[in-house]
């Protein structure tokens, strides 16, 4: 996604209030009514940041239903776009993998790209050699995260976007970080070191980092195994199925997974796994300053 500073003015939309956002969504036919009618096409309306007003003012002025609807509609396009980018890499990986399996001599640019992808997805390469095992592991890691799961976790981890970490650092998934640049929790557990929550320059960056985390960290190997098995069986990849691989996302373990599933079910997030982005030009939603 381009830097906001480089965008054409027609691509930017500065919202003065949540009502402005609702008006824009109405014009784009991005409404609860359209969703209930079975429309799963979503506009490329990319929310750049949560902003301070959401947690301090807006959520106190609107109903819980409106808060949830606005939150999910704001995050959904970002989640779909992050998956879109992953699928672009997966498609290229598939082509190179197929050529490698046929014994073809890969072009140098493809070798370089694969090694960069392996580094990004934390797949070991011995002496920069391309191997069948490396391709198989990449194939397991370079894959989508179901929107229902990403939406459910973002709401759970950020308090529907009202947390200090969300407003100050676009941190939607509570990813830990270490060092002086990490946002420190109020009650930091000193025995765990100088940890904090990772901050991001945009919501899109936060979403993409969350997906990369699930696709690379050893703690979520089970999630990737579940997803790979679904792929092999030609079955749909759903948030409900992959949630079982998140017992290590929280110290609450299995109870976290059960509460996450219940939250996704209660808020009827499962149909989000069928959503897709429109072909219309993107619009970047920029919250107005306080």
PDB file of C-alpha atoms in Angstrom, residues 9-271:
ATOM      1  CA  UNK A   9      -6.335  13.839  -3.127  1.00  0.00           C
ATOM      2  CA  UNK A  10      -9.232  11.918  -4.678  1.00  0.00           C
ATOM      3  CA  UNK A  11      -8.054   8.776  -2.877  1.00  0.00           C
ATOM      4  CA  UNK A  12      -8.122  10.360   0.564  1.00  0.00           C
ATOM      5  CA  UNK A  13     -11.196  10.736   2.727  1.00  0.00           C
ATOM      6  CA  UNK A  14     -10.854  12.589   6.012  1.00  0.00           C
ATOM      7  CA  UNK A  15     -13.745  11.725   8.289  1.00  0.00           C
ATOM      8  CA  UNK A  16     -14.888  14.359  10.750  1.00  0.00           C
ATOM      9  CA  UNK A  17     -17.064  11.951  12.739  1.00  0.00           C
ATOM     10  CA  UNK A  18     -18.450   8.447  12.731  1.00  0.00           C
ATOM     11  CA  UNK A  19     -21.503   9.859  10.916  1.00  0.00           C
ATOM     12  CA  UNK A  20     -19.254  10.917   8.033  1.00  0.00           C
ATOM     13  CA  UNK A  21     -17.955   7.374   7.868  1.00  0.00           C
ATOM     14  CA  UNK A  22     -21.470   5.942   7.886  1.00  0.00           C
ATOM     15  CA  UNK A  23     -22.464   8.331   5.074  1.00  0.00           C
ATOM     16  CA  UNK A  24     -19.510   7.177   2.989  1.00  0.00           C
ATOM     17  CA  UNK A  25     -20.304   3.527   3.617  1.00  0.00           C
ATOM     18  CA  UNK A  26     -23.895   4.193   2.572  1.00  0.00           C
ATOM     19  CA  UNK A  27     -22.718   5.674  -0.728  1.00  0.00           C
ATOM     20  CA  UNK A  28     -20.523   2.637  -1.285  1.00  0.00           C
ATOM     21  CA  UNK A  29     -23.394   0.258  -0.444  1.00  0.00           C
ATOM     22  CA  UNK A  30     -21.260  -1.033   2.401  1.00  0.00           C
ATOM     23  CA  UNK A  31     -24.100  -1.445   4.852  1.00  0.00           C
ATOM     24  CA  UNK A  32     -25.529  -4.060   7.247  1.00  0.00           C
ATOM     25  CA  UNK A  33     -28.554  -4.307   4.948  1.00  0.00           C
ATOM     26  CA  UNK A  34     -26.373  -5.186   1.950  1.00  0.00           C
ATOM     27  CA  UNK A  35     -24.540  -7.779   4.025  1.00  0.00           C
ATOM     28  CA  UNK A  36     -27.775  -9.349   5.249  1.00  0.00           C
ATOM     29  CA  UNK A  37     -28.956  -9.483   1.639  1.00  0.00           C
ATOM     30  CA  UNK A  38     -26.003 -11.740   0.877  1.00  0.00           C
ATOM     31  CA  UNK A  39     -23.705  -9.196  -0.784  1.00  0.00           C
ATOM     32  CA  UNK A  40     -20.133 -10.181   0.025  1.00  0.00           C
ATOM     33  CA  UNK A  41     -18.309  -7.659  -2.159  1.00  0.00           C
ATOM     34  CA  UNK A  42     -16.523  -5.111  -0.006  1.00  0.00           C
ATOM     35  CA  UNK A  43     -15.158  -1.741  -1.170  1.00  0.00           C
ATOM     36  CA  UNK A  44     -11.469  -0.972  -0.940  1.00  0.00           C
ATOM     37  CA  UNK A  45     -12.088   1.542   1.829  1.00  0.00           C
ATOM     38  CA  UNK A  46      -8.867   1.325   3.822  1.00  0.00           C
ATOM     39  CA  UNK A  47      -8.921   2.797   7.319  1.00  0.00           C
ATOM     40  CA  UNK A  48      -5.465   4.231   7.958  1.00  0.00           C
ATOM     41  CA  UNK A  49      -5.615   4.539  11.750  1.00  0.00           C
ATOM     42  CA  UNK A  50      -7.989   4.146  14.666  1.00  0.00           C
ATOM     43  CA  UNK A  51      -7.381   7.667  15.970  1.00  0.00           C
ATOM     44  CA  UNK A  52      -7.945   9.030  19.453  1.00  0.00           C
ATOM     45  CA  UNK A  53     -11.595   9.951  19.041  1.00  0.00           C
ATOM     46  CA  UNK A  54     -12.805   6.386  18.583  1.00  0.00           C
ATOM     47  CA  UNK A  55     -11.959   5.294  22.121  1.00  0.00           C
ATOM     48  CA  UNK A  56     -12.358   8.580  23.952  1.00  0.00           C
ATOM     49  CA  UNK A  57     -15.519   9.918  22.323  1.00  0.00           C
ATOM     50  CA  UNK A  58     -17.173   7.978  19.519  1.00  0.00           C
ATOM     51  CA  UNK A  59     -17.746   4.647  21.270  1.00  0.00           C
ATOM     52  CA  UNK A  60     -19.385   6.526  24.141  1.00  0.00           C
ATOM     53  CA  UNK A  61     -21.842   8.265  21.812  1.00  0.00           C
ATOM     54  CA  UNK A  62     -23.046   5.277  19.785  1.00  0.00           C
ATOM     55  CA  UNK A  63     -24.822   2.028  20.513  1.00  0.00           C
ATOM     56  CA  UNK A  64     -22.926  -1.213  21.005  1.00  0.00           C
ATOM     57  CA  UNK A  65     -24.394  -2.489  17.734  1.00  0.00           C
ATOM     58  CA  UNK A  66     -23.132   0.541  15.800  1.00  0.00           C
ATOM     59  CA  UNK A  67     -19.727   0.234  17.457  1.00  0.00           C
ATOM     60  CA  UNK A  68     -19.387  -3.375  16.353  1.00  0.00           C
ATOM     61  CA  UNK A  69     -20.645  -2.697  12.832  1.00  0.00           C
ATOM     62  CA  UNK A  70     -18.269   0.220  12.332  1.00  0.00           C
ATOM     63  CA  UNK A  71     -15.349  -1.705  13.781  1.00  0.00           C
ATOM     64  CA  UNK A  72     -15.862  -4.762  11.596  1.00  0.00           C
ATOM     65  CA  UNK A  73     -16.464  -2.703   8.461  1.00  0.00           C
ATOM     66  CA  UNK A  74     -13.346  -0.653   9.151  1.00  0.00           C
ATOM     67  CA  UNK A  75     -11.085  -3.682   9.606  1.00  0.00           C
ATOM     68  CA  UNK A  76     -12.510  -6.059   6.988  1.00  0.00           C
ATOM     69  CA  UNK A  77     -11.031  -4.377   3.871  1.00  0.00           C
ATOM     70  CA  UNK A  78      -7.582  -4.312   5.497  1.00  0.00           C
ATOM     71  CA  UNK A  79      -7.793  -8.005   6.338  1.00  0.00           C
ATOM     72  CA  UNK A  80      -8.912  -8.899   2.827  1.00  0.00           C
ATOM     73  CA  UNK A  81      -6.119  -6.790   1.333  1.00  0.00           C
ATOM     74  CA  UNK A  82      -3.504  -8.452   3.540  1.00  0.00           C
ATOM     75  CA  UNK A  83      -4.764 -11.847   2.354  1.00  0.00           C
ATOM     76  CA  UNK A  84      -4.731 -10.585  -1.221  1.00  0.00           C
ATOM     77  CA  UNK A  85      -1.029  -9.765  -0.916  1.00  0.00           C
ATOM     78  CA  UNK A  86      -0.313 -13.173   0.609  1.00  0.00           C
ATOM     79  CA  UNK A  87      -2.113 -14.903  -2.250  1.00  0.00           C
ATOM     80  CA  UNK A  88      -0.050 -12.969  -4.786  1.00  0.00           C
ATOM     81  CA  UNK A  89       3.083 -14.428  -3.205  1.00  0.00           C
ATOM     82  CA  UNK A  90       1.462 -17.868  -2.916  1.00  0.00           C
ATOM     83  CA  UNK A  91       0.586 -17.886  -6.614  1.00  0.00           C
ATOM     84  CA  UNK A  92       4.134 -16.989  -7.618  1.00  0.00           C
ATOM     85  CA  UNK A  93       5.472 -19.564  -5.174  1.00  0.00           C
ATOM     86  CA  UNK A  94       3.205 -22.202  -6.735  1.00  0.00           C
ATOM     87  CA  UNK A  95       4.561 -21.526 -10.218  1.00  0.00           C
ATOM     88  CA  UNK A  96       8.188 -21.615  -9.120  1.00  0.00           C
ATOM     89  CA  UNK A  97       7.587 -24.712  -6.983  1.00  0.00           C
ATOM     90  CA  UNK A  98       6.019 -26.531  -9.944  1.00  0.00           C
ATOM     91  CA  UNK A  99       8.968 -25.642 -12.171  1.00  0.00           C
ATOM     92  CA  UNK A 100      11.430 -26.794  -9.508  1.00  0.00           C
ATOM     93  CA  UNK A 101       9.623 -30.128  -9.101  1.00  0.00           C
ATOM     94  CA  UNK A 102       9.929 -30.700 -12.857  1.00  0.00           C
ATOM     95  CA  UNK A 103      13.689 -30.342 -12.553  1.00  0.00           C
ATOM     96  CA  UNK A 104      13.853 -27.091 -14.507  1.00  0.00           C
ATOM     97  CA  UNK A 105      16.734 -24.699 -13.976  1.00  0.00           C
ATOM     98  CA  UNK A 106      15.144 -21.704 -12.246  1.00  0.00           C
ATOM     99  CA  UNK A 107      15.941 -18.152 -13.405  1.00  0.00           C
ATOM    100  CA  UNK A 108      18.230 -16.278 -11.034  1.00  0.00           C
ATOM    101  CA  UNK A 109      15.537 -13.724 -10.208  1.00  0.00           C
ATOM    102  CA  UNK A 110      13.212 -16.534  -9.080  1.00  0.00           C
ATOM    103  CA  UNK A 111      15.921 -18.035  -6.876  1.00  0.00           C
ATOM    104  CA  UNK A 112      16.568 -14.672  -5.255  1.00  0.00           C
ATOM    105  CA  UNK A 113      12.845 -14.100  -4.713  1.00  0.00           C
ATOM    106  CA  UNK A 114      12.363 -17.535  -3.125  1.00  0.00           C
ATOM    107  CA  UNK A 115      15.281 -16.983  -0.740  1.00  0.00           C
ATOM    108  CA  UNK A 116      13.845 -13.609   0.289  1.00  0.00           C
ATOM    109  CA  UNK A 117      10.456 -15.231   0.848  1.00  0.00           C
ATOM    110  CA  UNK A 118      12.068 -17.973   2.924  1.00  0.00           C
ATOM    111  CA  UNK A 119      13.793 -15.362   5.081  1.00  0.00           C
ATOM    112  CA  UNK A 120      10.541 -13.436   5.567  1.00  0.00           C
ATOM    113  CA  UNK A 121       8.653 -16.595   6.530  1.00  0.00           C
ATOM    114  CA  UNK A 122      11.516 -17.877   8.698  1.00  0.00           C
ATOM    115  CA  UNK A 123      12.157 -21.042   6.715  1.00  0.00           C
ATOM    116  CA  UNK A 124      15.728 -22.292   7.054  1.00  0.00           C
ATOM    117  CA  UNK A 125      17.852 -22.557   3.927  1.00  0.00           C
ATOM    118  CA  UNK A 126      21.125 -24.455   4.002  1.00  0.00           C
ATOM    119  CA  UNK A 127      23.805 -22.490   2.145  1.00  0.00           C
ATOM    120  CA  UNK A 128      21.055 -20.724   0.186  1.00  0.00           C
ATOM    121  CA  UNK A 129      20.136 -23.986  -1.507  1.00  0.00           C
ATOM    122  CA  UNK A 130      16.618 -24.553  -2.814  1.00  0.00           C
ATOM    123  CA  UNK A 131      15.242 -27.888  -1.620  1.00  0.00           C
ATOM    124  CA  UNK A 132      11.956 -29.760  -1.815  1.00  0.00           C
ATOM    125  CA  UNK A 133      11.618 -29.546   1.979  1.00  0.00           C
ATOM    126  CA  UNK A 134      12.024 -25.765   1.873  1.00  0.00           C
ATOM    127  CA  UNK A 135       9.346 -25.434  -0.813  1.00  0.00           C
ATOM    128  CA  UNK A 136       6.990 -27.684   1.169  1.00  0.00           C
ATOM    129  CA  UNK A 137       7.423 -25.623   4.326  1.00  0.00           C
ATOM    130  CA  UNK A 138       6.914 -22.363   2.446  1.00  0.00           C
ATOM    131  CA  UNK A 139       3.767 -23.779   0.869  1.00  0.00           C
ATOM    132  CA  UNK A 140       2.452 -24.451   4.373  1.00  0.00           C
ATOM    133  CA  UNK A 141       3.268 -20.967   5.640  1.00  0.00           C
ATOM    134  CA  UNK A 142       2.453 -18.628   2.748  1.00  0.00           C
ATOM    135  CA  UNK A 143      -1.316 -18.763   3.055  1.00  0.00           C
ATOM    136  CA  UNK A 144      -4.315 -16.734   4.153  1.00  0.00           C
ATOM    137  CA  UNK A 145      -5.812 -16.134   7.585  1.00  0.00           C
ATOM    138  CA  UNK A 146      -9.633 -16.392   7.477  1.00  0.00           C
ATOM    139  CA  UNK A 147     -11.262 -12.948   7.864  1.00  0.00           C
ATOM    140  CA  UNK A 148     -13.618 -14.203  10.574  1.00  0.00           C
ATOM    141  CA  UNK A 149     -10.640 -15.172  12.733  1.00  0.00           C
ATOM    142  CA  UNK A 150      -8.727 -11.944  12.074  1.00  0.00           C
ATOM    143  CA  UNK A 151     -11.821  -9.866  12.866  1.00  0.00           C
ATOM    144  CA  UNK A 152     -12.578 -11.794  16.032  1.00  0.00           C
ATOM    145  CA  UNK A 153      -9.041 -11.530  17.343  1.00  0.00           C
ATOM    146  CA  UNK A 154      -8.721  -7.844  16.507  1.00  0.00           C
ATOM    147  CA  UNK A 155     -11.887  -7.055  18.495  1.00  0.00           C
ATOM    148  CA  UNK A 156     -10.788  -9.257  21.388  1.00  0.00           C
ATOM    149  CA  UNK A 157      -7.191  -8.061  21.594  1.00  0.00           C
ATOM    150  CA  UNK A 158      -7.853  -4.341  21.097  1.00  0.00           C
ATOM    151  CA  UNK A 159     -11.105  -3.974  23.045  1.00  0.00           C
ATOM    152  CA  UNK A 160     -12.924  -3.111  19.820  1.00  0.00           C
ATOM    153  CA  UNK A 161     -10.172  -0.644  19.000  1.00  0.00           C
ATOM    154  CA  UNK A 162     -10.544   1.316  22.241  1.00  0.00           C
ATOM    155  CA  UNK A 163      -7.295   0.245  23.914  1.00  0.00           C
ATOM    156  CA  UNK A 164      -4.436   2.687  24.445  1.00  0.00           C
ATOM    157  CA  UNK A 165      -2.266   0.490  22.242  1.00  0.00           C
ATOM    158  CA  UNK A 166      -4.790   0.683  19.395  1.00  0.00           C
ATOM    159  CA  UNK A 167      -5.187   4.468  19.515  1.00  0.00           C
ATOM    160  CA  UNK A 168      -1.503   5.265  20.031  1.00  0.00           C
ATOM    161  CA  UNK A 169       0.128   2.549  17.980  1.00  0.00           C
ATOM    162  CA  UNK A 170      -2.506   0.949  15.720  1.00  0.00           C
ATOM    163  CA  UNK A 171      -1.840  -2.257  17.687  1.00  0.00           C
ATOM    164  CA  UNK A 172      -4.858  -4.452  16.988  1.00  0.00           C
ATOM    165  CA  UNK A 173      -3.540  -7.857  18.014  1.00  0.00           C
ATOM    166  CA  UNK A 174      -1.476  -7.336  21.150  1.00  0.00           C
ATOM    167  CA  UNK A 175       1.757  -8.541  19.580  1.00  0.00           C
ATOM    168  CA  UNK A 176       4.654  -8.353  21.973  1.00  0.00           C
ATOM    169  CA  UNK A 177       7.867  -6.490  21.282  1.00  0.00           C
ATOM    170  CA  UNK A 178      11.038  -5.832  23.249  1.00  0.00           C
ATOM    171  CA  UNK A 179      13.158  -2.753  23.693  1.00  0.00           C
ATOM    172  CA  UNK A 180      12.626   0.940  24.232  1.00  0.00           C
ATOM    173  CA  UNK A 181      10.345   1.367  21.217  1.00  0.00           C
ATOM    174  CA  UNK A 182       7.727  -1.078  22.512  1.00  0.00           C
ATOM    175  CA  UNK A 183       4.628   0.447  24.093  1.00  0.00           C
ATOM    176  CA  UNK A 184       4.804  -0.447  27.763  1.00  0.00           C
ATOM    177  CA  UNK A 185       1.752  -1.868  29.578  1.00  0.00           C
ATOM    178  CA  UNK A 186       0.698  -0.123  32.784  1.00  0.00           C
ATOM    179  CA  UNK A 187       1.422  -3.222  34.853  1.00  0.00           C
ATOM    180  CA  UNK A 188       4.538  -4.580  33.219  1.00  0.00           C
ATOM    181  CA  UNK A 189       5.668  -7.953  34.592  1.00  0.00           C
ATOM    182  CA  UNK A 190       9.344  -7.234  35.172  1.00  0.00           C
ATOM    183  CA  UNK A 191      10.311 -10.924  35.345  1.00  0.00           C
ATOM    184  CA  UNK A 192       9.468 -11.180  31.632  1.00  0.00           C
ATOM    185  CA  UNK A 193      11.992  -8.532  30.647  1.00  0.00           C
ATOM    186  CA  UNK A 194      11.694  -5.145  28.977  1.00  0.00           C
ATOM    187  CA  UNK A 195       8.682  -6.132  26.894  1.00  0.00           C
ATOM    188  CA  UNK A 196       5.777  -4.155  25.517  1.00  0.00           C
ATOM    189  CA  UNK A 197       3.290  -4.121  22.661  1.00  0.00           C
ATOM    190  CA  UNK A 198       4.480  -3.558  19.096  1.00  0.00           C
ATOM    191  CA  UNK A 199       3.385  -0.257  17.518  1.00  0.00           C
ATOM    192  CA  UNK A 200       2.651   0.208  13.815  1.00  0.00           C
ATOM    193  CA  UNK A 201       2.520   3.166  11.462  1.00  0.00           C
ATOM    194  CA  UNK A 202      -0.855   2.061  10.081  1.00  0.00           C
ATOM    195  CA  UNK A 203      -3.637  -0.429  10.674  1.00  0.00           C
ATOM    196  CA  UNK A 204      -2.676  -2.236   7.467  1.00  0.00           C
ATOM    197  CA  UNK A 205       0.822  -2.778   8.815  1.00  0.00           C
ATOM    198  CA  UNK A 206      -0.636  -4.157  12.050  1.00  0.00           C
ATOM    199  CA  UNK A 207      -2.909  -6.606  10.214  1.00  0.00           C
ATOM    200  CA  UNK A 208      -0.123  -7.832   7.942  1.00  0.00           C
ATOM    201  CA  UNK A 209       2.253  -8.269  10.890  1.00  0.00           C
ATOM    202  CA  UNK A 210      -0.379 -10.325  12.721  1.00  0.00           C
ATOM    203  CA  UNK A 211      -0.797 -12.637   9.740  1.00  0.00           C
ATOM    204  CA  UNK A 212       2.964 -13.024   9.348  1.00  0.00           C
ATOM    205  CA  UNK A 213       3.171 -13.876  13.042  1.00  0.00           C
ATOM    206  CA  UNK A 214       0.602 -16.673  12.718  1.00  0.00           C
ATOM    207  CA  UNK A 215       2.352 -17.898   9.573  1.00  0.00           C
ATOM    208  CA  UNK A 216       5.836 -18.064  11.080  1.00  0.00           C
ATOM    209  CA  UNK A 217       5.902 -18.420  14.879  1.00  0.00           C
ATOM    210  CA  UNK A 218       6.482 -21.910  16.257  1.00  0.00           C
ATOM    211  CA  UNK A 219       3.573 -21.405  18.650  1.00  0.00           C
ATOM    212  CA  UNK A 220       1.125 -21.539  15.736  1.00  0.00           C
ATOM    213  CA  UNK A 221       2.477 -24.561  13.895  1.00  0.00           C
ATOM    214  CA  UNK A 222      -0.753 -26.391  14.736  1.00  0.00           C
ATOM    215  CA  UNK A 223      -2.818 -23.667  13.044  1.00  0.00           C
ATOM    216  CA  UNK A 224      -0.724 -24.031   9.895  1.00  0.00           C
ATOM    217  CA  UNK A 225      -1.076 -27.812  10.010  1.00  0.00           C
ATOM    218  CA  UNK A 226      -4.867 -27.541  10.283  1.00  0.00           C
ATOM    219  CA  UNK A 227      -4.931 -25.159   7.325  1.00  0.00           C
ATOM    220  CA  UNK A 228      -2.652 -27.386   5.229  1.00  0.00           C
ATOM    221  CA  UNK A 229      -4.862 -30.412   5.896  1.00  0.00           C
ATOM    222  CA  UNK A 230      -7.936 -28.463   4.843  1.00  0.00           C
ATOM    223  CA  UNK A 231      -6.148 -27.515   1.629  1.00  0.00           C
ATOM    224  CA  UNK A 232      -5.231 -31.144   0.926  1.00  0.00           C
ATOM    225  CA  UNK A 233      -8.844 -32.222   1.394  1.00  0.00           C
ATOM    226  CA  UNK A 234     -10.129 -29.382  -0.801  1.00  0.00           C
ATOM    227  CA  UNK A 235     -12.127 -28.019   2.105  1.00  0.00           C
ATOM    228  CA  UNK A 236     -12.867 -24.412   2.986  1.00  0.00           C
ATOM    229  CA  UNK A 237     -10.440 -22.611   5.296  1.00  0.00           C
ATOM    230  CA  UNK A 238     -12.552 -21.162   8.110  1.00  0.00           C
ATOM    231  CA  UNK A 239     -11.826 -19.127  11.180  1.00  0.00           C
ATOM    232  CA  UNK A 240     -13.632 -21.642  13.356  1.00  0.00           C
ATOM    233  CA  UNK A 241     -11.360 -24.453  12.195  1.00  0.00           C
ATOM    234  CA  UNK A 242      -8.095 -22.515  12.512  1.00  0.00           C
ATOM    235  CA  UNK A 243      -8.984 -21.138  15.948  1.00  0.00           C
ATOM    236  CA  UNK A 244      -8.128 -24.557  17.379  1.00  0.00           C
ATOM    237  CA  UNK A 245      -4.492 -23.810  16.591  1.00  0.00           C
ATOM    238  CA  UNK A 246      -4.380 -20.718  18.818  1.00  0.00           C
ATOM    239  CA  UNK A 247      -4.088 -22.271  22.278  1.00  0.00           C
ATOM    240  CA  UNK A 248      -0.711 -20.563  22.707  1.00  0.00           C
ATOM    241  CA  UNK A 249      -1.886 -17.101  21.600  1.00  0.00           C
ATOM    242  CA  UNK A 250      -3.007 -16.362  25.151  1.00  0.00           C
ATOM    243  CA  UNK A 251      -1.967 -17.582  28.581  1.00  0.00           C
ATOM    244  CA  UNK A 252      -5.581 -18.735  28.963  1.00  0.00           C
ATOM    245  CA  UNK A 253      -4.952 -21.499  26.432  1.00  0.00           C
ATOM    246  CA  UNK A 254      -7.970 -23.583  25.483  1.00  0.00           C
ATOM    247  CA  UNK A 255     -10.407 -21.249  27.257  1.00  0.00           C
ATOM    248  CA  UNK A 256      -9.148 -18.399  25.031  1.00  0.00           C
ATOM    249  CA  UNK A 257      -9.952 -20.468  21.956  1.00  0.00           C
ATOM    250  CA  UNK A 258     -13.418 -21.323  23.228  1.00  0.00           C
ATOM    251  CA  UNK A 259     -14.231 -17.702  24.094  1.00  0.00           C
ATOM    252  CA  UNK A 260     -12.906 -16.582  20.695  1.00  0.00           C
ATOM    253  CA  UNK A 261     -15.099 -19.110  18.908  1.00  0.00           C
ATOM    254  CA  UNK A 262     -18.103 -18.041  20.975  1.00  0.00           C
ATOM    255  CA  UNK A 263     -17.403 -14.391  20.154  1.00  0.00           C
ATOM    256  CA  UNK A 264     -17.140 -15.142  16.420  1.00  0.00           C
ATOM    257  CA  UNK A 265     -20.361 -17.130  16.536  1.00  0.00           C
ATOM    258  CA  UNK A 266     -22.262 -14.525  18.564  1.00  0.00           C
ATOM    259  CA  UNK A 267     -21.237 -11.737  16.186  1.00  0.00           C
ATOM    260  CA  UNK A 268     -21.942 -13.894  13.124  1.00  0.00           C
ATOM    261  CA  UNK A 269     -18.478 -13.476  11.684  1.00  0.00           C
ATOM    262  CA  UNK A 270     -18.319 -16.769   9.776  1.00  0.00           C
ATOM    263  CA  UNK A 271     -19.828 -15.294   6.541  1.00  0.00           C
TER     264      UNK A 271
END
